[in-house]
mmCIF file of C-alpha atoms and ligand atoms in Angstrom:
data_model
loop_
_atom_site.group_PDB
_atom_site.id
_atom_site.type_symbol
_atom_site.label_atom_id
_atom_site.label_comp_id
_atom_site.label_asym_id
_atom_site.label_seq_id
_atom_site.Cartn_x
_atom_site.Cartn_y
_atom_site.Cartn_z
ATOM 1 C CA MET A 1 35.569 -56.908 -107.023
ATOM 2 C CA ILE A 2 36.031 -60.189 -105.151
ATOM 3 C CA LEU A 3 34.171 -62.985 -106.211
ATOM 4 C CA VAL A 4 33.266 -65.342 -103.082
ATOM 5 C CA THR A 5 31.855 -68.502 -103.525
ATOM 6 C CA GLY A 6 29.544 -70.374 -101.024
ATOM 7 C CA GLY A 7 29.244 -66.920 -99.275
ATOM 8 C CA ALA A 8 26.299 -67.799 -97.654
ATOM 9 C CA GLY A 9 27.010 -70.861 -95.611
ATOM 10 C CA PHE A 10 28.995 -71.013 -92.371
ATOM 11 C CA ILE A 11 32.479 -69.399 -92.871
ATOM 12 C CA GLY A 12 31.389 -67.840 -96.003
ATOM 13 C CA SER A 13 29.139 -65.645 -94.492
ATOM 14 C CA ASN A 14 31.132 -64.463 -91.657
ATOM 15 C CA PHE A 15 33.903 -64.034 -94.333
ATOM 16 C CA VAL A 16 31.607 -61.734 -96.812
ATOM 17 C CA LEU A 17 30.429 -59.514 -93.537
ATOM 18 C CA ASP A 18 34.093 -59.170 -92.345
ATOM 19 C CA TRP A 19 35.102 -58.538 -95.167
ATOM 20 C CA LEU A 20 33.273 -55.559 -96.222
ATOM 21 C CA ALA A 21 33.251 -54.278 -92.437
ATOM 22 C CA GLY A 22 36.621 -53.752 -93.131
ATOM 23 C CA GLY A 23 36.633 -51.776 -96.212
ATOM 24 C CA GLY A 24 37.447 -54.626 -98.745
ATOM 25 C CA GLU A 25 36.630 -54.201 -101.963
ATOM 26 C CA PRO A 26 32.594 -55.206 -103.290
ATOM 27 C CA VAL A 27 31.492 -58.632 -103.482
ATOM 28 C CA VAL A 28 30.200 -61.279 -105.681
ATOM 29 C CA ASN A 29 28.863 -63.678 -103.721
ATOM 30 C CA LEU A 30 28.119 -66.626 -105.783
ATOM 31 C CA ASP A 31 26.130 -69.763 -103.662
ATOM 32 C CA LYS A 32 23.513 -72.313 -104.746
ATOM 33 C CA LEU A 33 21.818 -71.970 -101.539
ATOM 34 C CA THR A 34 21.901 -75.513 -100.384
ATOM 35 C CA TYR A 35 20.250 -76.379 -97.629
ATOM 36 C CA ALA A 36 23.609 -74.991 -95.706
ATOM 37 C CA GLY A 37 23.536 -71.898 -97.494
ATOM 38 C CA ASN A 38 21.313 -69.097 -95.416
ATOM 39 C CA LEU A 39 20.470 -65.945 -96.805
ATOM 40 C CA GLU A 40 19.711 -64.191 -93.638
ATOM 41 C CA ASN A 41 23.275 -64.623 -92.599
ATOM 42 C CA LEU A 42 23.767 -61.767 -95.110
ATOM 43 C CA ALA A 43 20.502 -59.848 -93.777
ATOM 44 C CA PRO A 44 22.757 -57.218 -92.426
ATOM 45 C CA LEU A 45 23.996 -56.566 -95.937
ATOM 46 C CA SER A 46 20.559 -56.002 -97.536
ATOM 47 C CA GLY A 47 20.426 -53.127 -99.429
ATOM 48 C CA ASP A 48 24.272 -52.535 -99.449
ATOM 49 C CA PRO A 49 25.337 -51.753 -103.659
ATOM 50 C CA ARG A 50 28.958 -53.552 -102.362
ATOM 51 C CA HIS A 51 27.205 -57.109 -101.972
ATOM 52 C CA VAL A 52 25.662 -58.467 -105.174
ATOM 53 C CA PHE A 53 24.640 -62.165 -104.436
ATOM 54 C CA VAL A 54 24.182 -64.742 -107.822
ATOM 55 C CA ARG A 55 22.096 -68.028 -106.510
ATOM 56 C CA GLY A 56 23.625 -70.533 -108.946
ATOM 57 C CA ASP A 57 26.586 -73.201 -109.130
ATOM 58 C CA ILE A 58 29.747 -73.155 -109.395
ATOM 59 C CA GLY A 59 30.117 -75.899 -112.273
ATOM 60 C CA ASP A 60 28.053 -72.865 -114.413
ATOM 61 C CA ARG A 61 30.560 -72.636 -116.297
ATOM 62 C CA GLU A 62 28.691 -69.792 -118.424
ATOM 63 C CA LEU A 63 27.437 -67.991 -115.596
ATOM 64 C CA VAL A 64 30.803 -67.811 -113.490
ATOM 65 C CA ALA A 65 32.655 -67.154 -116.805
ATOM 66 C CA GLY A 66 30.157 -64.093 -117.411
ATOM 67 C CA LEU A 67 30.358 -63.234 -113.675
ATOM 68 C CA LEU A 68 34.347 -63.145 -113.955
ATOM 69 C CA THR A 69 33.986 -60.567 -116.723
ATOM 70 C CA ASN A 70 31.265 -58.560 -116.136
ATOM 71 C CA HIS A 71 32.482 -57.759 -112.946
ATOM 72 C CA ARG A 72 35.640 -57.364 -114.170
ATOM 73 C CA ILE A 73 37.041 -59.824 -110.814
ATOM 74 C CA ARG A 74 40.561 -59.702 -109.003
ATOM 75 C CA ALA A 75 40.064 -62.258 -106.810
ATOM 76 C CA ILE A 76 38.418 -65.777 -106.900
ATOM 77 C CA VAL A 77 37.706 -66.899 -102.493
ATOM 78 C CA HIS A 78 36.566 -70.294 -103.048
ATOM 79 C CA PHE A 79 34.245 -71.749 -100.042
ATOM 80 C CA ALA A 80 31.611 -73.452 -102.120
ATOM 81 C CA ALA A 81 31.317 -77.174 -101.108
ATOM 82 C CA GLU A 82 29.115 -79.748 -99.635
ATOM 83 C CA SER A 83 31.198 -79.968 -96.133
ATOM 84 C CA HIS A 84 29.788 -81.917 -93.701
ATOM 85 C CA VAL A 85 31.360 -85.835 -93.170
ATOM 86 C CA ASP A 86 28.285 -87.609 -92.203
ATOM 87 C CA ARG A 87 26.172 -86.520 -95.110
ATOM 88 C CA SER A 88 29.320 -87.061 -97.172
ATOM 89 C CA ILE A 89 28.989 -91.154 -95.353
ATOM 90 C CA HIS A 90 25.057 -91.279 -96.249
ATOM 91 C CA GLY A 91 25.540 -90.213 -99.983
ATOM 92 C CA PRO A 92 28.845 -88.963 -101.526
ATOM 93 C CA GLU A 93 27.778 -88.114 -104.837
ATOM 94 C CA ASP A 94 27.181 -84.425 -103.807
ATOM 95 C CA PHE A 95 30.270 -84.139 -102.444
ATOM 96 C CA ILE A 96 31.902 -85.047 -105.781
ATOM 97 C CA GLU A 97 30.281 -83.150 -108.205
ATOM 98 C CA THR A 98 30.747 -80.016 -105.954
ATOM 99 C CA ASN A 99 33.868 -80.594 -104.095
ATOM 100 C CA ILE A 100 35.834 -81.941 -106.940
ATOM 101 C CA VAL A 101 33.989 -81.506 -110.557
ATOM 102 C CA GLY A 102 33.294 -78.236 -108.908
ATOM 103 C CA THR A 103 36.060 -77.066 -108.371
ATOM 104 C CA PHE A 104 37.739 -78.342 -111.270
ATOM 105 C CA ARG A 105 34.835 -75.961 -113.525
ATOM 106 C CA LEU A 106 35.792 -73.515 -111.480
ATOM 107 C CA LEU A 107 39.358 -73.636 -112.407
ATOM 108 C CA GLU A 108 38.533 -73.867 -116.041
ATOM 109 C CA ALA A 109 36.776 -70.663 -116.259
ATOM 110 C CA ALA A 110 38.985 -68.835 -113.451
ATOM 111 C CA ARG A 111 41.856 -69.881 -116.230
ATOM 112 C CA ALA A 112 39.974 -68.654 -119.363
ATOM 113 C CA TYR A 113 39.213 -65.164 -117.642
ATOM 114 C CA TRP A 114 42.639 -64.855 -115.901
ATOM 115 C CA SER A 115 44.535 -65.798 -119.429
ATOM 116 C CA ALA A 116 42.642 -63.264 -121.465
ATOM 117 C CA LEU A 117 43.683 -60.343 -119.094
ATOM 118 C CA PRO A 118 45.945 -57.621 -119.699
ATOM 119 C CA ALA A 119 49.667 -58.337 -117.959
ATOM 120 C CA ALA A 120 48.922 -55.879 -114.745
ATOM 121 C CA GLU A 121 45.543 -57.228 -114.007
ATOM 122 C CA ARG A 122 46.753 -60.737 -114.589
ATOM 123 C CA ASP A 123 49.564 -60.658 -112.063
ATOM 124 C CA ALA A 124 47.564 -59.150 -109.897
ATOM 125 C CA PHE A 125 44.710 -61.821 -109.783
ATOM 126 C CA ARG A 126 44.310 -64.404 -107.034
ATOM 127 C CA PHE A 127 42.348 -67.452 -106.309
ATOM 128 C CA LEU A 128 42.436 -68.491 -102.946
ATOM 129 C CA HIS A 129 41.377 -72.138 -102.107
ATOM 130 C CA VAL A 130 39.551 -73.036 -98.784
ATOM 131 C CA SER A 131 40.601 -76.567 -97.800
ATOM 132 C CA THR A 132 40.527 -78.386 -94.363
ATOM 133 C CA ASP A 133 42.897 -80.659 -92.302
ATOM 134 C CA GLU A 134 41.151 -83.466 -92.991
ATOM 135 C CA VAL A 135 43.038 -84.231 -96.081
ATOM 136 C CA TYR A 136 46.103 -85.471 -94.208
ATOM 137 C CA GLY A 137 44.225 -88.380 -92.377
ATOM 138 C CA SER A 138 44.249 -88.682 -88.793
ATOM 139 C CA LEU A 139 47.233 -88.431 -86.284
ATOM 140 C CA ALA A 140 48.059 -90.497 -83.441
ATOM 141 C CA PRO A 141 48.301 -89.088 -79.897
ATOM 142 C CA ASP A 142 51.755 -88.277 -79.710
ATOM 143 C CA ASP A 143 52.466 -87.686 -83.704
ATOM 144 C CA PRO A 144 53.540 -84.041 -84.148
ATOM 145 C CA PRO A 145 50.783 -81.658 -86.009
ATOM 146 C CA PHE A 146 50.179 -81.489 -89.490
ATOM 147 C CA ALA A 147 52.751 -79.772 -91.235
ATOM 148 C CA GLU A 148 52.011 -78.631 -94.765
ATOM 149 C CA THR A 149 54.833 -81.406 -95.920
ATOM 150 C CA ASN A 150 52.389 -83.844 -94.700
ATOM 151 C CA GLN A 151 51.238 -87.000 -96.915
ATOM 152 C CA TYR A 152 47.641 -86.087 -97.860
ATOM 153 C CA GLN A 153 45.872 -89.389 -96.769
ATOM 154 C CA PRO A 154 41.817 -88.965 -96.358
ATOM 155 C CA ASN A 155 39.871 -91.065 -94.841
ATOM 156 C CA SER A 156 35.922 -89.703 -95.694
ATOM 157 C CA PRO A 157 34.437 -89.196 -99.307
ATOM 158 C CA TYR A 158 34.274 -85.628 -97.919
ATOM 159 C CA SER A 159 38.228 -85.214 -97.002
ATOM 160 C CA ALA A 160 39.209 -87.438 -100.278
ATOM 161 C CA SER A 161 36.942 -84.699 -102.196
ATOM 162 C CA LYS A 162 38.729 -81.938 -100.720
ATOM 163 C CA ALA A 163 42.122 -83.470 -101.522
ATOM 164 C CA ALA A 164 41.191 -84.155 -104.921
ATOM 165 C CA SER A 165 39.983 -80.511 -105.032
ATOM 166 C CA ASP A 166 43.400 -79.540 -103.581
ATOM 167 C CA HIS A 167 45.236 -81.696 -106.304
ATOM 168 C CA LEU A 168 43.274 -79.974 -109.137
ATOM 169 C CA VAL A 169 44.236 -76.574 -107.784
ATOM 170 C CA ARG A 170 48.192 -77.492 -107.483
ATOM 171 C CA GLY A 171 48.105 -78.792 -110.984
ATOM 172 C CA TYR A 172 46.731 -75.371 -112.722
ATOM 173 C CA HIS A 173 49.125 -73.776 -110.772
ATOM 174 C CA HIS A 174 52.031 -75.990 -112.033
ATOM 175 C CA THR A 175 50.825 -76.565 -114.884
ATOM 176 C CA TYR A 176 48.791 -73.484 -116.125
ATOM 177 C CA GLY A 177 50.647 -70.444 -113.788
ATOM 178 C CA LEU A 178 47.474 -69.683 -112.604
ATOM 179 C CA PRO A 179 48.134 -67.960 -109.360
ATOM 180 C CA VAL A 180 46.900 -69.888 -106.646
ATOM 181 C CA VAL A 181 46.977 -69.775 -102.656
ATOM 182 C CA THR A 182 45.509 -73.069 -100.832
ATOM 183 C CA THR A 183 44.494 -72.731 -97.199
ATOM 184 C CA ASN A 184 44.129 -75.815 -95.266
ATOM 185 C CA CYS A 185 42.113 -75.344 -91.351
ATOM 186 C CA SER A 186 40.934 -76.340 -88.508
ATOM 187 C CA ASN A 187 37.613 -77.266 -87.101
ATOM 188 C CA ASN A 188 35.497 -74.068 -87.033
ATOM 189 C CA TYR A 189 33.323 -72.449 -84.866
ATOM 190 C CA GLY A 190 31.284 -69.467 -84.278
ATOM 191 C CA PRO A 191 28.381 -67.485 -85.335
ATOM 192 C CA LEU A 192 25.928 -68.617 -88.111
ATOM 193 C CA GLN A 193 27.116 -72.224 -88.144
ATOM 194 C CA PHE A 194 24.551 -75.221 -89.170
ATOM 195 C CA PRO A 195 23.380 -76.910 -86.318
ATOM 196 C CA GLU A 196 24.518 -79.999 -87.968
ATOM 197 C CA LYS A 197 28.142 -79.786 -86.892
ATOM 198 C CA LEU A 198 28.834 -80.688 -83.163
ATOM 199 C CA ILE A 199 29.052 -77.238 -81.281
ATOM 200 C CA PRO A 200 26.235 -75.565 -82.614
ATOM 201 C CA LEU A 201 24.256 -79.112 -82.252
ATOM 202 C CA VAL A 202 24.740 -79.620 -78.611
ATOM 203 C CA ILE A 203 24.018 -76.197 -77.958
ATOM 204 C CA ALA A 204 20.300 -76.141 -79.825
ATOM 205 C CA ASN A 205 20.290 -79.569 -78.018
ATOM 206 C CA ALA A 206 20.807 -78.591 -74.585
ATOM 207 C CA LEU A 207 18.132 -75.968 -75.005
ATOM 208 C CA ALA A 208 16.009 -78.098 -76.701
ATOM 209 C CA GLY A 209 15.972 -80.785 -73.244
ATOM 210 C CA LYS A 210 17.449 -83.647 -76.526
ATOM 211 C CA PRO A 211 20.310 -85.759 -76.313
ATOM 212 C CA LEU A 212 23.276 -84.628 -76.810
ATOM 213 C CA PRO A 213 24.938 -87.219 -78.987
ATOM 214 C CA ILE A 214 29.024 -88.472 -78.221
ATOM 215 C CA TYR A 215 30.064 -90.562 -81.412
ATOM 216 C CA GLY A 216 31.973 -93.553 -79.825
ATOM 217 C CA ASP A 217 34.113 -93.032 -77.034
ATOM 218 C CA GLY A 218 34.323 -89.085 -77.269
ATOM 219 C CA ARG A 219 37.974 -88.800 -76.867
ATOM 220 C CA GLN A 220 38.564 -87.691 -80.838
ATOM 221 C CA ILE A 221 40.677 -84.602 -80.792
ATOM 222 C CA ARG A 222 40.230 -81.927 -82.988
ATOM 223 C CA ASP A 223 42.087 -78.450 -83.190
ATOM 224 C CA TRP A 224 39.179 -75.329 -82.842
ATOM 225 C CA LEU A 225 39.696 -72.210 -84.649
ATOM 226 C CA TYR A 226 37.240 -69.431 -84.277
ATOM 227 C CA VAL A 227 35.847 -68.039 -87.154
ATOM 228 C CA GLY A 228 36.893 -65.025 -87.237
ATOM 229 C CA ASP A 229 40.151 -65.435 -86.779
ATOM 230 C CA HIS A 230 40.038 -67.892 -90.064
ATOM 231 C CA CYS A 231 38.788 -65.126 -91.538
ATOM 232 C CA SER A 232 41.753 -63.223 -90.961
ATOM 233 C CA ALA A 233 43.864 -65.470 -92.143
ATOM 234 C CA ILE A 234 42.483 -65.761 -95.388
ATOM 235 C CA ARG A 235 42.447 -61.760 -95.586
ATOM 236 C CA ARG A 236 46.324 -62.207 -94.606
ATOM 237 C CA ALA A 237 46.670 -65.308 -97.288
ATOM 238 C CA LEU A 238 45.423 -63.512 -99.770
ATOM 239 C CA ALA A 239 46.840 -60.284 -99.485
ATOM 240 C CA ALA A 240 50.391 -61.733 -98.643
ATOM 241 C CA GLY A 241 50.806 -65.754 -99.858
ATOM 242 C CA ARG A 242 52.950 -66.835 -102.330
ATOM 243 C CA LEU A 243 51.919 -68.042 -105.267
ATOM 244 C CA GLY A 244 51.210 -72.330 -105.169
ATOM 245 C CA GLU A 245 52.019 -72.141 -101.621
ATOM 246 C CA VAL A 246 49.683 -73.906 -99.050
ATOM 247 C CA TYR A 247 49.039 -72.321 -95.575
ATOM 248 C CA ASN A 248 47.697 -74.525 -92.555
ATOM 249 C CA ILE A 249 45.304 -72.499 -90.431
ATOM 250 C CA GLY A 250 44.724 -73.835 -87.044
ATOM 251 C CA GLY A 251 43.574 -72.479 -83.419
ATOM 252 C CA ALA A 252 46.290 -73.903 -81.346
ATOM 253 C CA SER A 253 43.459 -75.378 -79.469
ATOM 254 C CA GLU A 254 43.746 -79.717 -79.353
ATOM 255 C CA GLN A 255 40.448 -80.926 -77.298
ATOM 256 C CA ALA A 256 38.538 -83.692 -76.625
ATOM 257 C CA ASN A 257 35.250 -83.779 -77.689
ATOM 258 C CA ILE A 258 33.719 -84.953 -74.407
ATOM 259 C CA ASP A 259 35.714 -82.414 -72.831
ATOM 260 C CA VAL A 260 34.317 -79.587 -75.799
ATOM 261 C CA VAL A 261 30.548 -80.972 -74.759
ATOM 262 C CA HIS A 262 31.322 -80.364 -71.081
ATOM 263 C CA THR A 263 32.735 -76.796 -71.624
ATOM 264 C CA LEU A 264 29.216 -76.163 -73.396
ATOM 265 C CA CYS A 265 27.255 -77.680 -70.521
ATOM 266 C CA ARG A 266 29.160 -75.533 -68.273
ATOM 267 C CA ILE A 267 28.569 -72.449 -69.554
ATOM 268 C CA LEU A 268 24.903 -72.965 -70.953
ATOM 269 C CA ASP A 269 24.713 -73.721 -67.010
ATOM 270 C CA GLU A 270 26.089 -70.307 -65.948
ATOM 271 C CA GLU A 271 24.568 -68.365 -68.304
ATOM 272 C CA ARG A 272 21.292 -70.075 -68.929
ATOM 273 C CA PRO A 273 20.498 -72.587 -66.530
ATOM 274 C CA ARG A 274 17.954 -75.727 -66.689
ATOM 275 C CA ALA A 275 14.664 -75.299 -65.053
ATOM 276 C CA ASP A 276 14.646 -78.328 -62.751
ATOM 277 C CA GLY A 277 18.294 -76.595 -61.706
ATOM 278 C CA LYS A 278 20.220 -79.883 -63.285
ATOM 279 C CA PRO A 279 23.422 -79.951 -64.982
ATOM 280 C CA TYR A 280 23.098 -79.891 -69.310
ATOM 281 C CA THR A 281 25.793 -82.650 -69.087
ATOM 282 C CA GLU A 282 22.774 -84.953 -67.655
ATOM 283 C CA GLN A 283 21.833 -84.803 -71.387
ATOM 284 C CA ILE A 284 25.061 -86.625 -72.470
ATOM 285 C CA THR A 285 24.296 -89.426 -74.507
ATOM 286 C CA TYR A 286 27.005 -91.776 -76.164
ATOM 287 C CA VAL A 287 25.843 -93.321 -79.589
ATOM 288 C CA LYS A 288 27.570 -95.683 -82.055
ATOM 289 C CA ASP A 289 30.649 -94.313 -83.845
ATOM 290 C CA ARG A 290 30.945 -92.626 -86.946
ATOM 291 C CA PRO A 291 32.533 -94.787 -89.352
ATOM 292 C CA GLY A 292 35.829 -94.334 -90.157
ATOM 293 C CA HIS A 293 36.633 -91.626 -87.384
ATOM 294 C CA ASP A 294 39.246 -90.308 -87.453
ATOM 295 C CA ARG A 295 40.910 -90.291 -84.050
ATOM 296 C CA ARG A 296 43.238 -86.639 -84.123
ATOM 297 C CA TYR A 297 43.577 -83.945 -85.830
ATOM 298 C CA ALA A 298 46.368 -80.989 -84.678
ATOM 299 C CA ILE A 299 47.639 -78.275 -86.553
ATOM 300 C CA ASP A 300 51.472 -77.276 -87.082
ATOM 301 C CA ALA A 301 50.330 -72.898 -87.995
ATOM 302 C CA ARG A 302 54.390 -72.208 -87.946
ATOM 303 C CA LYS A 303 54.313 -71.290 -92.003
ATOM 304 C CA ILE A 304 51.272 -69.148 -91.104
ATOM 305 C CA THR A 305 52.482 -67.262 -88.516
ATOM 306 C CA GLY A 306 56.190 -66.694 -89.264
ATOM 307 C CA GLU A 307 55.992 -65.599 -93.299
ATOM 308 C CA LEU A 308 52.209 -63.771 -93.376
ATOM 309 C CA GLY A 309 52.442 -62.445 -88.972
ATOM 310 C CA TRP A 310 48.800 -64.465 -88.629
ATOM 311 C CA THR A 311 47.928 -65.593 -85.032
ATOM 312 C CA PRO A 312 44.503 -66.242 -83.919
ATOM 313 C CA ALA A 313 42.959 -63.594 -81.075
ATOM 314 C CA GLU A 314 40.466 -66.309 -79.864
ATOM 315 C CA THR A 315 41.580 -68.690 -77.439
ATOM 316 C CA PHE A 316 39.195 -72.109 -77.067
ATOM 317 C CA GLU A 317 37.906 -70.302 -73.787
ATOM 318 C CA THR A 318 36.972 -66.675 -74.822
ATOM 319 C CA GLY A 319 35.446 -68.567 -78.573
ATOM 320 C CA ILE A 320 33.482 -70.960 -77.188
ATOM 321 C CA ARG A 321 31.581 -68.406 -74.639
ATOM 322 C CA ARG A 322 31.362 -65.485 -77.386
ATOM 323 C CA THR A 323 29.639 -68.580 -79.672
ATOM 324 C CA VAL A 324 27.315 -70.094 -77.099
ATOM 325 C CA ARG A 325 26.159 -66.317 -76.372
ATOM 326 C CA TRP A 326 25.503 -65.857 -79.854
ATOM 327 C CA TYR A 327 23.496 -68.757 -79.839
ATOM 328 C CA LEU A 328 21.577 -67.529 -76.816
ATOM 329 C CA ASP A 329 21.136 -64.341 -78.509
ATOM 330 C CA HIS A 330 20.031 -65.910 -82.322
ATOM 331 C CA GLN A 331 17.441 -68.207 -81.335
ATOM 332 C CA PRO A 332 15.181 -67.030 -84.321
ATOM 333 C CA TRP A 333 17.958 -67.644 -86.614
ATOM 334 C CA VAL A 334 18.274 -71.352 -85.476
ATOM 335 C CA ALA A 335 14.307 -71.850 -85.711
ATOM 336 C CA ASN A 336 14.469 -70.787 -89.137
ATOM 337 C CA VAL A 337 17.488 -72.744 -90.141
ATOM 338 C CA THR A 338 16.361 -75.760 -88.750
ATOM 339 C CA SER A 339 13.367 -76.849 -91.083
ATOM 340 C CA GLY A 340 11.906 -79.621 -92.362
ATOM 341 C CA ALA A 341 14.914 -80.776 -94.306
ATOM 342 C CA TYR A 342 16.875 -80.242 -91.078
ATOM 343 C CA ARG A 343 14.795 -82.361 -89.084
ATOM 344 C CA ASP A 344 14.669 -85.251 -91.429
ATOM 345 C CA TRP A 345 18.444 -85.606 -91.485
ATOM 346 C CA ILE A 346 18.325 -85.566 -87.483
ATOM 347 C CA ALA A 347 15.518 -88.390 -87.706
ATOM 348 C CA LYS A 348 17.951 -90.576 -90.462
ATOM 349 C CA HIS A 349 20.987 -90.019 -88.842
ATOM 350 C CA TYR A 350 20.267 -90.393 -85.376
ATOM 351 C CA ALA A 351 17.813 -92.817 -85.757
ATOM 352 C CA GLY A 352 18.267 -95.545 -82.720
HETATM 353 P P1 LIG B 401 29.093 -74.615 -95.367
HETATM 354 O O1 LIG B 401 28.596 -76.380 -95.915
HETATM 355 O O2 LIG B 401 28.281 -73.938 -93.978
HETATM 356 O O3 LIG B 401 28.843 -73.757 -96.888
HETATM 357 C C1 LIG B 401 28.999 -74.218 -97.955
HETATM 358 C C2 LIG B 401 28.088 -72.939 -99.160
HETATM 359 O O4 LIG B 401 28.393 -73.962 -100.283
HETATM 360 C C3 LIG B 401 26.819 -72.869 -98.566
HETATM 361 O O5 LIG B 401 26.200 -71.724 -98.745
HETATM 362 C C4 LIG B 401 26.281 -73.440 -99.808
HETATM 363 O O6 LIG B 401 24.912 -73.105 -100.310
HETATM 364 C C5 LIG B 401 27.385 -73.561 -100.643
HETATM 365 N N1 LIG B 401 27.276 -73.992 -101.794
HETATM 366 C C6 LIG B 401 27.155 -75.810 -101.641
HETATM 367 N N2 LIG B 401 27.481 -76.522 -103.255
HETATM 368 C C7 LIG B 401 27.676 -75.269 -103.875
HETATM 369 C C8 LIG B 401 27.734 -74.837 -105.502
HETATM 370 N N3 LIG B 401 27.744 -76.218 -106.384
HETATM 371 N N4 LIG B 401 27.745 -73.982 -106.111
HETATM 372 C C9 LIG B 401 27.988 -73.085 -105.023
HETATM 373 N N5 LIG B 401 27.603 -72.900 -103.954
HETATM 374 C C10 LIG B 401 27.313 -74.175 -103.451
HETATM 375 O O7 LIG B 401 30.494 -75.075 -95.362
HETATM 376 P P2 LIG B 401 31.522 -74.112 -94.381
HETATM 377 O O8 LIG B 401 32.029 -74.605 -93.479
HETATM 378 O O9 LIG B 401 30.929 -72.398 -94.333
HETATM 379 O O10 LIG B 401 32.626 -73.974 -95.144
HETATM 380 C C11 LIG B 401 33.635 -73.255 -96.240
HETATM 381 C C12 LIG B 401 34.505 -74.053 -96.683
HETATM 382 O O11 LIG B 401 35.290 -74.455 -95.563
HETATM 383 C C13 LIG B 401 34.523 -75.079 -97.359
HETATM 384 O O12 LIG B 401 35.489 -75.297 -99.080
HETATM 385 C C14 LIG B 401 34.941 -76.426 -96.548
HETATM 386 O O13 LIG B 401 35.370 -77.403 -97.001
HETATM 387 C C15 LIG B 401 36.051 -75.676 -95.836
HETATM 388 N N6 LIG B 401 36.173 -75.967 -94.238
HETATM 389 C C16 LIG B 401 35.262 -75.577 -93.244
HETATM 390 C C17 LIG B 401 35.615 -76.507 -92.006
HETATM 391 C C18 LIG B 401 34.591 -76.306 -90.491
HETATM 392 O O14 LIG B 401 34.789 -76.242 -89.856
HETATM 393 N N7 LIG B 401 33.106 -75.978 -91.341
HETATM 394 C C19 LIG B 401 37.090 -76.703 -91.897
HETATM 395 C C20 LIG B 401 37.600 -76.812 -92.656
HETATM 396 C C21 LIG B 401 37.663 -76.469 -93.739
HETATM 397 P P1 LIG B 402 32.045 -82.350 -86.917
HETATM 398 O O1 LIG B 402 31.189 -80.842 -86.064
HETATM 399 O O2 LIG B 402 30.834 -83.114 -87.636
HETATM 400 O O3 LIG B 402 33.098 -81.656 -87.923
HETATM 401 P P2 LIG B 402 34.671 -82.817 -88.233
HETATM 402 O O4 LIG B 402 33.722 -84.060 -88.371
HETATM 403 O O5 LIG B 402 34.483 -82.388 -89.734
HETATM 404 O O6 LIG B 402 35.590 -82.564 -87.634
HETATM 405 O O7 LIG B 402 32.444 -83.025 -85.555
HETATM 406 C C1 LIG B 402 33.115 -82.942 -84.809
HETATM 407 C C2 LIG B 402 33.643 -83.641 -83.834
HETATM 408 O O8 LIG B 402 32.200 -84.186 -83.418
HETATM 409 C C3 LIG B 402 34.112 -85.078 -84.368
HETATM 410 O O9 LIG B 402 34.926 -86.136 -84.086
HETATM 411 C C4 LIG B 402 32.454 -86.072 -84.757
HETATM 412 C C5 LIG B 402 32.152 -85.317 -83.658
HETATM 413 N N1 LIG B 402 30.686 -85.174 -83.008
HETATM 414 C C6 LIG B 402 29.938 -85.885 -82.154
HETATM 415 O O10 LIG B 402 30.460 -86.804 -80.975
HETATM 416 N N2 LIG B 402 28.701 -86.133 -82.044
HETATM 417 C C7 LIG B 402 27.477 -85.350 -82.881
HETATM 418 O O11 LIG B 402 26.735 -85.282 -82.895
HETATM 419 C C8 LIG B 402 28.201 -84.535 -84.046
HETATM 420 C C9 LIG B 402 28.107 -83.921 -84.967
HETATM 421 C C10 LIG B 402 30.272 -84.696 -84.092
#
């Protein structure tokens, strides 16, 4: 079996669903079910014996040790994290606790388990650490995209905590020989993303007739990676990634935020026109910029393409249309996850 952490979140649940649909080994899914974790994401697996869900914390040493031993885990795919930059600005502590201390404890449990395995299982064991391009900092307009050799220059509590976790993973490989592979990917989008992040937030607000908040001048650039493409890249890295190596994963889709929002408005105008016939762009509202807002991220994915033969299947245009359609078809999912706690966050963060 494999152990997936954070498998009730956005990327983790997409990964578990894809993995099992593709005939992968059974999954033990360890997730704390924070505000971002949602068992409804895994509803298609209800009653499926290949999926064992465990509610718990990656920092719970005894629990993790028991899961590794009892299920004879042959690989860990580590998604669990606090993942939202804006939340890390309002309250960094949970980010330190889960992303740094939690990853440290998970590594300790993995090391103890892996060290005691018979030789053949030791050789086959993998720890795949899922990280972000945000650890590399911010690019100027003409800078080349992030390569795996770029210096780490994290600028937010979130990216600093992910950078720390990447360093720990690296250290466990070089010091103890733990067979790790790290992936650093760009901004994911697609089905099942919690509507606090730009794309699902804009879709939800557009349909609800609410403002579409653009931070600062809206000219910040992100590279957008369709979540299904991210899952296929992780599968490749797990199967064939070289031990101790880092692979950058990107969607080859650099876009300014304001252009992303215009694209969403155009697709919504086509697929679900406003009752008054006006364009959704009328709801665009410029708001105060995020403190320390990184200007540009871009990914050089030549290493994973060259070594592992991975390329993204979706363009931004195809992926974003699929995503909008998924949200239009899953309005009850959106209604269920935008609970009281979600409304409190929106009121606090977008106040004024
Ligand atoms: P998410 O916030 O949607 O999901 C995180 C999941 O982890 C949730 O289900 C949550 O309940 C769980 N979790 C949190 N703390 C936990 C703990 N202490 N123990 C066990 N479970 C815990 O995040 P996501 O967008 O799916 O991101 C997954 C991973 O990918 C993260 O490591 C993130 O840093 C990385 N990443 C995400 C993006 C992106 O665009 N979403 C981009 C680059 C990297
Ligand atoms: P986000 O989805 O939070 O991802 P990240 O900060 O990890 O890149 O934000 C994507 C971009 O969109 C980022 O530049 C911030 C911006 N943004 C807005 O302009 N308005 C919003 O309401 C949100 C949530 C994000």
